């Protein structure tokens, strides 16, 4: 009995695109794709470890942009960052069809995988947009701006790019507590670090003053909106509040 193919990659976007390259190269579209930290041995699957290859990944990127569209590439990038379990196969099927129909791919909503990719894309893009406004920074004793987030989607790099533009002259850290990932920015250089445990952050004496000021500001502008809890929740989802200065004790 032949076993189904299970591709295992390092979890990076370039690693995933390397898998996509192998799928098209070997015509193995009926497969499974998992990150190496989620792989489980199975009698029914032939595990194939894929090493990230930037040249192969770049060939996939060029192919998508040239033969499908720039928008399709953006769609699969945001979909990759989403938290949906089936996103890897959705993207593979989306690209398989995309290379046949070209830039019209998003019109083929008769296919679940097209709908799924667009939904996954919107989820990550929307959450990144929301957090770009709701992320709060505190000052550490080392005078570094520090922010904690716990998003549903893996969007720390999107936020880091946003704040690189907004705070180019500052030193700052953004820490994703769910994924133990950290974005560090200093002197115009951005690093994304994985598997970061407790950072043991100590805050400056001035930070308490700024936290109190945030709370006072929020209390002032929120009086009217408190008349409608439903409206307040739709404007400021509860899932973001645990990391927002004005809601901390």
CSV table of C-alpha atoms in Angstrom, one decimal:
chain,number,residue,atom,x,y,z
A,1,UNK,CA,0.0,0.0,0.0
A,2,UNK,CA,1.5,3.4,-1.0
A,3,UNK,CA,1.5,6.1,1.6
A,4,UNK,CA,0.2,9.6,1.2
A,5,UNK,CA,2.9,12.4,1.1
A,6,UNK,CA,3.2,14.6,4.1
A,7,UNK,CA,5.5,17.6,3.6
A,8,UNK,CA,7.2,19.0,6.8
A,9,UNK,CA,8.7,22.5,6.8
A,10,UNK,CA,10.1,24.9,9.3
A,11,UNK,CA,7.0,27.1,9.7
A,12,UNK,CA,8.4,30.1,7.8
A,13,UNK,CA,6.7,31.6,4.8
A,14,UNK,CA,9.8,30.9,2.6
A,15,UNK,CA,9.8,27.4,3.9
A,16,UNK,CA,6.1,27.0,2.9
A,17,UNK,CA,6.8,28.4,-0.6
A,18,UNK,CA,9.6,25.8,-0.9
A,19,UNK,CA,7.0,23.2,-0.2
A,20,UNK,CA,4.8,24.7,-2.9
A,21,UNK,CA,7.7,24.5,-5.3
A,22,UNK,CA,8.1,20.8,-4.6
A,23,UNK,CA,4.4,20.1,-5.0
A,24,UNK,CA,4.4,21.6,-8.5
A,25,UNK,CA,7.7,20.1,-9.4
A,26,UNK,CA,6.6,16.6,-8.4
A,27,UNK,CA,2.9,17.1,-9.1
A,28,UNK,CA,2.0,16.0,-5.5
A,29,UNK,CA,-1.1,18.1,-5.1
A,30,UNK,CA,-2.9,15.5,-3.1
A,31,UNK,CA,-0.7,15.7,0.0
A,32,UNK,CA,-0.6,17.1,3.6
A,33,UNK,CA,1.5,20.0,4.8
A,34,UNK,CA,2.5,20.6,8.4
A,35,UNK,CA,5.0,22.7,10.4
A,36,UNK,CA,7.8,20.7,12.0
A,37,UNK,CA,6.6,21.5,15.5
A,38,UNK,CA,3.2,19.9,14.7
A,39,UNK,CA,4.3,16.8,12.9
A,40,UNK,CA,3.3,13.3,14.1
A,41,UNK,CA,4.5,10.0,12.8
A,42,UNK,CA,1.8,8.0,11.1
A,43,UNK,CA,1.7,4.7,9.4
A,44,UNK,CA,-0.4,6.2,6.6
A,45,UNK,CA,1.9,9.0,5.6
A,46,UNK,CA,5.4,9.3,4.1
A,47,UNK,CA,7.0,12.2,5.9
A,48,UNK,CA,9.3,14.4,3.7
A,49,UNK,CA,11.3,17.1,5.4
A,50,UNK,CA,11.6,20.2,3.2
A,51,UNK,CA,14.6,22.5,3.8
A,52,UNK,CA,13.9,26.2,3.1
A,53,UNK,CA,15.4,27.2,-0.2
A,54,UNK,CA,15.2,30.9,-0.9
A,55,UNK,CA,15.8,30.4,-4.6
A,56,UNK,CA,13.0,28.0,-5.0
A,57,UNK,CA,10.7,30.2,-2.9
A,58,UNK,CA,11.6,33.2,-5.0
A,59,UNK,CA,10.8,31.3,-8.2
A,60,UNK,CA,7.3,30.6,-6.7
A,61,UNK,CA,6.9,34.3,-5.8
A,62,UNK,CA,7.9,35.4,-9.3
A,63,UNK,CA,5.6,32.8,-10.9
A,64,UNK,CA,2.6,33.9,-8.8
A,65,UNK,CA,3.1,37.6,-9.5
A,66,UNK,CA,3.8,37.1,-13.2
A,67,UNK,CA,1.3,34.3,-14.1
A,68,UNK,CA,-1.5,35.0,-11.6
A,69,UNK,CA,-1.3,38.5,-10.0
A,70,UNK,CA,0.3,40.6,-7.3
A,71,UNK,CA,-3.0,40.5,-5.5
A,72,UNK,CA,-3.0,36.7,-5.5
A,73,UNK,CA,0.4,36.8,-3.9
A,74,UNK,CA,-0.8,39.2,-1.3
A,75,UNK,CA,-3.8,36.9,-0.7
A,76,UNK,CA,-1.8,33.8,0.0
A,77,UNK,CA,0.7,35.7,2.2
A,78,UNK,CA,-2.0,37.0,4.5
A,79,UNK,CA,-3.8,33.6,4.4
A,80,UNK,CA,-0.6,31.9,5.4
A,81,UNK,CA,-0.5,34.2,8.5
A,82,UNK,CA,-4.0,33.2,9.6
A,83,UNK,CA,-4.8,30.8,12.4
A,84,UNK,CA,-7.0,28.4,10.3
A,85,UNK,CA,-5.8,24.8,10.4
A,86,UNK,CA,-6.5,24.1,6.7
A,87,UNK,CA,-4.8,27.1,5.3
A,88,UNK,CA,-1.8,25.3,3.8
A,89,UNK,CA,-3.9,23.0,1.5
A,90,UNK,CA,-6.3,25.9,0.8
A,91,UNK,CA,-3.4,27.9,-0.6
A,92,UNK,CA,-1.9,25.0,-2.5
A,93,UNK,CA,-5.3,24.4,-4.3
A,94,UNK,CA,-5.8,28.1,-4.8
A,95,UNK,CA,-2.4,28.3,-6.6
A,96,UNK,CA,-3.0,25.1,-8.6
A,97,UNK,CA,-6.1,26.7,-10.0
A,98,UNK,CA,-4.6,30.1,-10.2
A,99,UNK,CA,-1.8,29.0,-12.6
A,100,UNK,CA,-4.6,27.7,-14.9
A,101,UNK,CA,-7.0,30.6,-14.8
A,102,UNK,CA,-4.6,33.5,-14.1
A,103,UNK,CA,-5.7,36.8,-12.5
A,104,UNK,CA,-9.4,35.7,-12.5
A,105,UNK,CA,-8.7,33.3,-9.7
A,106,UNK,CA,-10.7,35.2,-7.1
A,107,UNK,CA,-13.8,35.0,-9.2
A,108,UNK,CA,-13.9,31.2,-8.8
A,109,UNK,CA,-15.9,31.3,-5.6
A,110,UNK,CA,-17.6,28.0,-6.6
A,111,UNK,CA,-14.6,26.4,-5.0
A,112,UNK,CA,-14.4,26.3,-1.2
A,113,UNK,CA,-10.6,26.7,-1.2
A,114,UNK,CA,-10.9,30.1,-3.0
A,115,UNK,CA,-13.5,31.3,-0.5
A,116,UNK,CA,-11.3,30.0,2.4
A,117,UNK,CA,-8.2,31.8,1.2
A,118,UNK,CA,-10.0,35.1,0.8
A,119,UNK,CA,-11.6,34.6,4.3
A,120,UNK,CA,-8.2,33.7,5.8
A,121,UNK,CA,-6.6,36.7,4.1
A,122,UNK,CA,-9.3,39.1,5.5
A,123,UNK,CA,-8.9,37.7,9.0
A,124,UNK,CA,-5.2,38.3,9.2
A,125,UNK,CA,-5.3,41.7,7.4
A,126,UNK,CA,-8.2,42.9,9.6
A,127,UNK,CA,-6.6,41.9,12.9
A,128,UNK,CA,-3.3,43.5,11.9
A,129,UNK,CA,-5.2,46.7,11.0
A,130,UNK,CA,-7.0,46.7,14.4
A,131,UNK,CA,-3.9,46.0,16.4
A,132,UNK,CA,-2.0,48.8,14.7
A,133,UNK,CA,-4.4,51.1,16.5
A,134,UNK,CA,-4.9,49.2,19.7
A,135,UNK,CA,-1.4,48.0,20.5
A,136,UNK,CA,0.0,49.9,23.5
A,137,UNK,CA,3.6,50.6,24.4
A,138,UNK,CA,5.1,50.9,27.9
A,139,UNK,CA,8.6,52.2,28.8
A,140,UNK,CA,11.1,49.8,30.3
A,141,UNK,CA,13.9,50.8,32.7
A,142,UNK,CA,16.2,50.6,29.8
A,143,UNK,CA,14.1,53.2,28.0
A,144,UNK,CA,12.8,50.7,25.4
A,145,UNK,CA,9.2,50.8,24.3
A,146,UNK,CA,7.5,47.5,25.0
A,147,UNK,CA,4.2,46.1,23.8
A,148,UNK,CA,2.5,42.7,24.4
A,149,UNK,CA,0.0,41.3,22.0
A,150,UNK,CA,-1.9,38.0,21.8
A,151,UNK,CA,-3.5,37.9,18.4
A,152,UNK,CA,-5.4,35.0,16.8
A,153,UNK,CA,-3.3,35.3,13.7
A,154,UNK,CA,0.5,35.3,13.3
A,155,UNK,CA,0.7,39.0,12.4
A,156,UNK,CA,3.7,40.2,14.4
A,157,UNK,CA,5.7,40.9,11.3
A,158,UNK,CA,2.9,43.0,9.8
A,159,UNK,CA,2.7,45.1,13.0
A,160,UNK,CA,6.5,45.4,13.1
A,161,UNK,CA,6.6,46.8,9.6
A,162,UNK,CA,3.8,49.2,10.6
A,163,UNK,CA,5.7,50.5,13.6
A,164,UNK,CA,9.0,50.6,11.8
A,165,UNK,CA,7.5,53.3,9.7
A,166,UNK,CA,5.7,55.0,12.6
A,167,UNK,CA,8.5,54.9,15.2
A,168,UNK,CA,11.7,54.9,13.2
A,169,UNK,CA,13.8,56.7,15.7
A,170,UNK,CA,12.8,54.6,18.8
A,171,UNK,CA,14.0,51.3,20.3
A,172,UNK,CA,11.0,49.0,20.8
A,173,UNK,CA,9.9,45.4,21.3
A,174,UNK,CA,6.6,43.8,20.4
A,175,UNK,CA,6.0,40.4,22.1
A,176,UNK,CA,3.4,37.8,20.9
A,177,UNK,CA,2.6,36.0,24.1
A,178,UNK,CA,0.7,33.2,22.3
A,179,UNK,CA,3.5,32.2,19.9
A,180,UNK,CA,6.5,33.3,21.9
A,181,UNK,CA,7.7,35.5,19.1
A,182,UNK,CA,9.3,38.9,19.4
A,183,UNK,CA,9.9,41.8,17.0
A,184,UNK,CA,12.9,43.9,18.0
A,185,UNK,CA,13.7,47.3,16.4
A,186,UNK,CA,16.8,49.5,16.9
A,187,UNK,CA,18.7,51.8,14.7
A,188,UNK,CA,16.5,51.1,11.7
A,189,UNK,CA,17.1,47.4,11.9
A,190,UNK,CA,14.2,45.0,12.5
A,191,UNK,CA,14.6,41.4,13.8
A,192,UNK,CA,11.9,38.8,14.3
A,193,UNK,CA,12.8,36.2,16.9
A,194,UNK,CA,11.2,32.9,17.5
A,195,UNK,CA,10.9,30.7,20.7
A,196,UNK,CA,11.4,33.7,23.0
A,197,UNK,CA,10.5,32.9,26.6
A,198,UNK,CA,9.8,35.3,29.4
A,199,UNK,CA,11.5,38.6,28.7
A,200,UNK,CA,11.5,39.6,32.4
A,201,UNK,CA,10.6,43.2,31.6
A,202,UNK,CA,10.9,45.9,34.3
A,203,UNK,CA,9.1,49.2,33.7
A,204,UNK,CA,10.4,52.7,34.3
A,205,UNK,CA,9.2,55.0,37.0
A,206,UNK,CA,7.6,57.2,34.4
A,207,UNK,CA,5.5,54.4,33.0
A,208,UNK,CA,3.0,54.4,35.9
A,209,UNK,CA,2.3,58.1,35.1
A,210,UNK,CA,1.6,57.4,31.5
A,211,UNK,CA,-0.6,54.4,32.3
A,212,UNK,CA,-2.7,56.6,34.6
A,213,UNK,CA,-2.9,59.2,31.9
A,214,UNK,CA,-4.1,56.7,29.4
A,215,UNK,CA,-6.9,55.5,31.8
A,216,UNK,CA,-7.9,59.1,32.5
A,217,UNK,CA,-8.1,59.8,28.8
A,218,UNK,CA,-10.1,56.6,28.1
A,219,UNK,CA,-12.6,57.3,31.0
A,220,UNK,CA,-13.1,60.8,29.6
A,221,UNK,CA,-13.9,59.9,26.0
A,222,UNK,CA,-15.8,56.6,26.9
A,223,UNK,CA,-18.5,58.1,29.1
A,224,UNK,CA,-21.0,58.4,26.2
A,225,UNK,CA,-20.1,55.1,24.6
A,226,UNK,CA,-20.7,53.3,27.9
A,227,UNK,CA,-24.4,53.9,27.3
A,228,UNK,CA,-24.2,51.2,24.6
A,229,UNK,CA,-22.0,48.2,25.7
A,230,UNK,CA,-22.8,46.6,22.3
A,231,UNK,CA,-21.4,49.6,20.4
A,232,UNK,CA,-18.3,49.8,22.6
A,233,UNK,CA,-17.5,46.1,22.2
A,234,UNK,CA,-17.9,46.3,18.4
A,235,UNK,CA,-15.5,49.3,18.3
A,236,UNK,CA,-13.1,47.8,20.8
A,237,UNK,CA,-13.3,44.0,20.9
A,238,UNK,CA,-12.7,42.5,24.3
A,239,UNK,CA,-9.9,40.2,23.1
A,240,UNK,CA,-7.6,43.3,22.7
A,241,UNK,CA,-8.3,44.8,26.1
A,242,UNK,CA,-6.1,42.6,28.2
A,243,UNK,CA,-3.0,44.1,26.7
A,244,UNK,CA,-4.2,47.7,26.5
A,245,UNK,CA,-2.8,50.2,29.0
A,246,UNK,CA,-6.2,51.8,29.9
A,247,UNK,CA,-7.6,48.4,31.0
A,248,UNK,CA,-4.7,47.3,33.1
A,249,UNK,CA,-4.7,47.6,36.9
